[in-house]
Amino acid sequence: DAIREHGWNFDPAYRAYLENSPIWKTSYFGKGHALASFESNYKLINEYKLDQLNWFDFYLSRRYNNGPIRIRGAKSIDSDELVFFDVDVESTLQGKVAGVVTSSPANMELSEVVVVEDAIVESDISKEILNKKSVKPRTNFAETAFFYPQLKTDAQGNVQFSFTAPESLTRWNVKLLAHTQDLYFGGFDTTAVTQKDLMVQMNLPRFVRRSDKLTLSANVINLTDGKLDVKVNFELINPETDKAIVLKDNAVRTVALNANETKVVEWEVSEFSDHELVVCKIIAESGDFSDGEQKYLPVLPDKVLVTESMPMIIRGGQTRTFNFRSLTENLSKVDTRNLAVEFTANPAWYAVQALPTLSQPDADNALSLFTAYYTNSLAGFIASSNPKIAKVFDQWKNAKGSREALLSNLEKNQELKNMLLEETPWVMAAKDETEQKRQIALLFDLNMQKNQAQQYLDKLLKLQRPDGGFAWFEGMTSSRYITLEIMLNLARLDKMTGADLLTSHLSPLTSALKYLDLEISRDFDQLKKYNKDYQKQNCIDNSQLFYLHMRSEYPEIPVAEFAREAHAFYSAQAEKYWTSFTLYGKAMMAVVAQRNGKTKIADQIMKSLRENALKTDEFGMYWAKNTAGYFWNERPVAIQAAMIEAFNETGASQAEIDEMKIWLLKQKQTQRWDSPVASVNAIHALLLQGTDWLANNSEVKITVGNQLLMPETKEAGTGYFKQSIPLQTIRPEMGNVTISTIERVTPSHPLNKFANEQTTPGHPLNQSSIGWGAMYWQYYQDIDKVQGQSNALKVTKKLFVKQGNSMLPLEQTQLKKGDKVITRLVVTTDRNLEFVALKDLRASCFEPVNQLSGCEWKESLCYYQTTKDASTQFFFSFLPKGTYVFEYEMWTNNAGTFTSGIATIQ
């Protein structure tokens, strides 16, 4: 009940409700609608009341009368139809429930009430002196008394049943419900208390660690009216041998208890180091009275498996040396369990593996159908025009779902994680991703692609409205934004694949363009109507800029005559006010200006973008202000893809474009691309602009210490491999890792204008690609000796003791039982991350205040928090770049000396 009260509702009676008069609406016309309502005529009639009994201020509500039985109906019943009952609680305490009213006068009306008093289970132990061996400790501490009731009736129609109660000394909720076949029913709530004249109750923590020193306390309670001299004996038992463990502290305590008095006895227990589980047994005896408890106590190791990692990133044609300083300095001080290296030589293939995610629509809406059409058309063109890529697909297919190629990235390397995927909320996300990757063979089946692409295009065209615009779902009005997205990316697809959609689908495309021309014309008409100073002000927003961007993809189809004035006005506005645009807006304007022959403006925009760009060896070229927002033009992946298009359109070098592709690819390392449209844009930018990374054959040479790694197998395409180093060969110098790449680019990609260039080592193209990996070191270490370490991701932990309205650091105060302790976890990340798990181990003396798991909203984040016996865990589906503080409260529940836990984040 302290967590959540139990409650049930049983009310099978049917109730008919009269519907109100309907409200009439007219049909929808254009952008607005009219609403017509009809007034009702009301006629007053006298209120109809049934006769009521005078209860003389006697209330039947449970609020005033503890738990009445109320049987509802409309007629009298005989006494054999009305059920009364006795409850007999049988347990090892030999208890019984008393005080049940069983009188059943004949011909009782249904309004009569039978009240059952609170039941007390009383001790009925024989009066003989019980020695230690004859005292059977209580061991069944279940929280629910579950039983199949066997009902017995007597001659008067009273019902009796009995059940065995668990052996906890506590108050129980008893809830009863009875009904007839024709659904006359009654309910009853009461409580039953299980207790003895002499009781002993241990205060055990949920667990201990092997090095803990526990001050175990137990309450000894005298409920008799006389004084008792009680002998209390404590035993620690090894469950494997069923033999007592020798304790340093004397196991026997003697305590004098006055009538109805409770006292606490304590033992210093530290003999946990050689066990994984112990049994705590306590017996209290005094003359005719005795009691005992026996409970299991888990013993956790005071060593933890620590996984340290050293990220390694290298550019094409580079040689770099990485130093794993923690490994070289501390290898001899810990118990090493594993040293592994993983590396992906060509991560660009992860963009190809993302294609099956988009190949089937998740709903029959315009964006999903278009994305599926786009993906199948692009996949078909890639597979038919690039023999090398098709060969890689065949290798993945023949691998029959091998973990290297077709498993979700969340599922890989479980042995290097301190939390299994099955313990996280994302287990289904991983299964979905694995299934999508396994569909890659189907995606690149040419016959299937052609059929599916046409099928999705046909469905998409059915969503085109008579005005030419595309609706999001069937039956909806035309959506300007969705029509713009479809028309822009159809033009891109046409350029890439040479499908010549304008010839095969001229009518729907020109109809859509006419719809968009009409929308821009309406914008201009509204502007002139309501803003007389429109010529002197900045009156363009992202919608009009998106239109100009899309329209520049169709130079062969002229702007409709009625929209030419609007087109010219907004083009002039864009050229004049581009400095106030967002990053996405500037990228679009650079493309528009370049295509309109305004090269000077395009150069100015590109100069501004270059001046505000950041460049790092790890992330390449990107923009710090490219952060996520709520609107379509505020998605980081889509913005970076737009930047790449702008740089490519204005004649930037391939090396510069490749620097931007590195940032885009790095997002794929730590996140899922966030939407179908963003994924389409990212795939377009990665695969079809800049240098052809898929055609690179990167040979990676990795030397660990003086040992050259020779992996037996590598994943096709990505070149991914993982290799563990035998334990007996691990040396401190292996913390020095040297990686070098030699790339040979083959002229195989038909979409790249550099495809016919022969590339040799030293060619500038060799510097474009990127490879990444990491070294993982796993070892056992005493919890109190674990050193914090961090790279791009960092967590720190600090404990505070709450005193009134203030908090003091734990090291500045003396902790005692009953204190409230605050755990503060500070998380810092230098990039956006998805699927982040934070696990904080607790000392065994602490009991969390919040026992319920669930979603929390703090620090502008939504995350899932769950309480386990030995830890509190946090799960973040998305953790943006920044610093976050998370806190949770605990009570100090036991005295002693305890090993505190560490916090880990991955």
mmCIF file with all atom_site columns, C-alpha atoms in Angstrom, residues 304-312 323-331 333-334 336-342 415-418 774-781 785-791 793 902 904-906:
data_model
loop_
_atom_site.group_PDB
_atom_site.id
_atom_site.type_symbol
_atom_site.label_atom_id
_atom_site.label_alt_id
_atom_site.label_comp_id
_atom_site.label_asym_id
_atom_site.label_entity_id
_atom_site.label_seq_id
_atom_site.pdbx_PDB_ins_code
_atom_site.Cartn_x
_atom_site.Cartn_y
_atom_site.Cartn_z
_atom_site.occupancy
_atom_site.B_iso_or_equiv
_atom_site.pdbx_formal_charge
_atom_site.auth_seq_id
_atom_site.auth_comp_id
_atom_site.auth_asym_id
_atom_site.auth_atom_id
_atom_site.pdbx_PDB_model_num
ATOM 1  C CA . VAL A 1 304 ? 33.345 -4.917  -10.820 1.00 0.00 ? 304 VAL A CA 1
ATOM 2  C CA . LEU A 1 305 ? 34.083 -5.648  -14.441 1.00 0.00 ? 305 LEU A CA 1
ATOM 3  C CA . VAL A 1 306 ? 35.313 -2.327  -15.793 1.00 0.00 ? 306 VAL A CA 1
ATOM 4  C CA . THR A 1 307 ? 35.336 -1.622  -19.525 1.00 0.00 ? 307 THR A CA 1
ATOM 5  C CA . GLU A 1 308 ? 37.601 1.213   -20.635 1.00 0.00 ? 308 GLU A CA 1
ATOM 6  C CA . SER A 1 309 ? 37.675 2.277   -24.248 1.00 0.00 ? 309 SER A CA 1
ATOM 7  C CA . MET A 1 310 ? 39.993 4.318   -26.452 1.00 0.00 ? 310 MET A CA 1
ATOM 8  C CA . PRO A 1 311 ? 38.329 5.647   -29.634 1.00 0.00 ? 311 PRO A CA 1
ATOM 9  C CA . MET A 1 312 ? 40.516 5.617   -32.744 1.00 0.00 ? 312 MET A CA 1
ATOM 10 C CA . ASN A 1 323 ? 48.228 5.856   -26.542 1.00 0.00 ? 323 ASN A CA 1
ATOM 11 C CA . PHE A 1 324 ? 45.966 3.984   -24.111 1.00 0.00 ? 324 PHE A CA 1
ATOM 12 C CA . ARG A 1 325 ? 47.675 5.470   -21.057 1.00 0.00 ? 325 ARG A CA 1
ATOM 13 C CA . SER A 1 326 ? 45.460 3.714   -18.496 1.00 0.00 ? 326 SER A CA 1
ATOM 14 C CA . LEU A 1 327 ? 46.394 0.332   -19.984 1.00 0.00 ? 327 LEU A CA 1
ATOM 15 C CA . THR A 1 328 ? 50.123 0.984   -20.127 1.00 0.00 ? 328 THR A CA 1
ATOM 16 C CA . GLU A 1 329 ? 50.231 2.306   -16.531 1.00 0.00 ? 329 GLU A CA 1
ATOM 17 C CA . ASN A 1 330 ? 47.815 -0.032  -14.711 1.00 0.00 ? 330 ASN A CA 1
ATOM 18 C CA . LEU A 1 331 ? 47.864 -3.386  -16.504 1.00 0.00 ? 331 LEU A CA 1
ATOM 19 C CA . LYS A 1 333 ? 47.576 -3.776  -10.985 1.00 0.00 ? 333 LYS A CA 1
ATOM 20 C CA . VAL A 1 334 ? 44.324 -5.387  -12.084 1.00 0.00 ? 334 VAL A CA 1
ATOM 21 C CA . THR A 1 336 ? 42.592 -8.326  -16.959 1.00 0.00 ? 336 THR A CA 1
ATOM 22 C CA . ARG A 1 337 ? 39.834 -10.332 -18.624 1.00 0.00 ? 337 ARG A CA 1
ATOM 23 C CA . ASN A 1 338 ? 39.822 -9.073  -22.212 1.00 0.00 ? 338 ASN A CA 1
ATOM 24 C CA . LEU A 1 339 ? 41.637 -6.780  -24.639 1.00 0.00 ? 339 LEU A CA 1
ATOM 25 C CA . ALA A 1 340 ? 39.912 -6.300  -27.977 1.00 0.00 ? 340 ALA A CA 1
ATOM 26 C CA . VAL A 1 341 ? 40.224 -4.073  -31.035 1.00 0.00 ? 341 VAL A CA 1
ATOM 27 C CA . GLU A 1 342 ? 37.431 -3.315  -33.498 1.00 0.00 ? 342 GLU A CA 1
ATOM 28 C CA . GLU A 1 415 ? 30.434 -8.870  -24.308 1.00 0.00 ? 415 GLU A CA 1
ATOM 29 C CA . LEU A 1 416 ? 31.872 -5.346  -24.262 1.00 0.00 ? 416 LEU A CA 1
ATOM 30 C CA . LYS A 1 417 ? 28.821 -3.837  -22.573 1.00 0.00 ? 417 LYS A CA 1
ATOM 31 C CA . ASN A 1 418 ? 27.941 -3.835  -18.874 1.00 0.00 ? 418 ASN A CA 1
ATOM 32 C CA . ALA A 1 774 ? 38.262 1.503   -30.659 1.00 0.00 ? 774 ALA A CA 1
ATOM 33 C CA . MET A 1 775 ? 40.340 -0.572  -28.268 1.00 0.00 ? 775 MET A CA 1
ATOM 34 C CA . TYR A 1 776 ? 38.460 -2.066  -25.313 1.00 0.00 ? 776 TYR A CA 1
ATOM 35 C CA . TRP A 1 777 ? 40.125 -3.156  -22.093 1.00 0.00 ? 777 TRP A CA 1
ATOM 36 C CA . GLN A 1 778 ? 38.089 -5.142  -19.558 1.00 0.00 ? 778 GLN A CA 1
ATOM 37 C CA . TYR A 1 779 ? 39.340 -5.961  -16.090 1.00 0.00 ? 779 TYR A CA 1
ATOM 38 C CA . TYR A 1 780 ? 38.146 -6.680  -12.549 1.00 0.00 ? 780 TYR A CA 1
ATOM 39 C CA . GLN A 1 781 ? 38.861 -3.977  -10.002 1.00 0.00 ? 781 GLN A CA 1
ATOM 40 C CA . LYS A 1 785 ? 39.754 1.694   -6.473  1.00 0.00 ? 785 LYS A CA 1
ATOM 41 C CA . VAL A 1 786 ? 38.086 2.274   -9.838  1.00 0.00 ? 786 VAL A CA 1
ATOM 42 C CA . GLN A 1 787 ? 39.436 5.433   -11.468 1.00 0.00 ? 787 GLN A CA 1
ATOM 43 C CA . GLY A 1 788 ? 37.100 7.654   -13.443 1.00 0.00 ? 788 GLY A CA 1
ATOM 44 C CA . GLN A 1 789 ? 37.839 7.900   -17.153 1.00 0.00 ? 789 GLN A CA 1
ATOM 45 C CA . SER A 1 790 ? 36.106 9.683   -19.981 1.00 0.00 ? 790 SER A CA 1
ATOM 46 C CA . ASN A 1 791 ? 36.389 10.687  -23.601 1.00 0.00 ? 791 ASN A CA 1
ATOM 47 C CA . LEU A 1 793 ? 31.184 10.988  -22.792 1.00 0.00 ? 793 LEU A CA 1
ATOM 48 C CA . ILE A 1 902 ? 30.298 3.408   -9.192  1.00 0.00 ? 902 ILE A CA 1
ATOM 49 C CA . THR A 1 904 ? 28.883 4.007   -15.590 1.00 0.00 ? 904 THR A CA 1
ATOM 50 C CA . ILE A 1 905 ? 27.477 5.414   -18.824 1.00 0.00 ? 905 ILE A CA 1
ATOM 51 C CA . GLN A 1 906 ? 27.580 3.896   -22.283 1.00 0.00 ? 906 GLN A CA 1
#
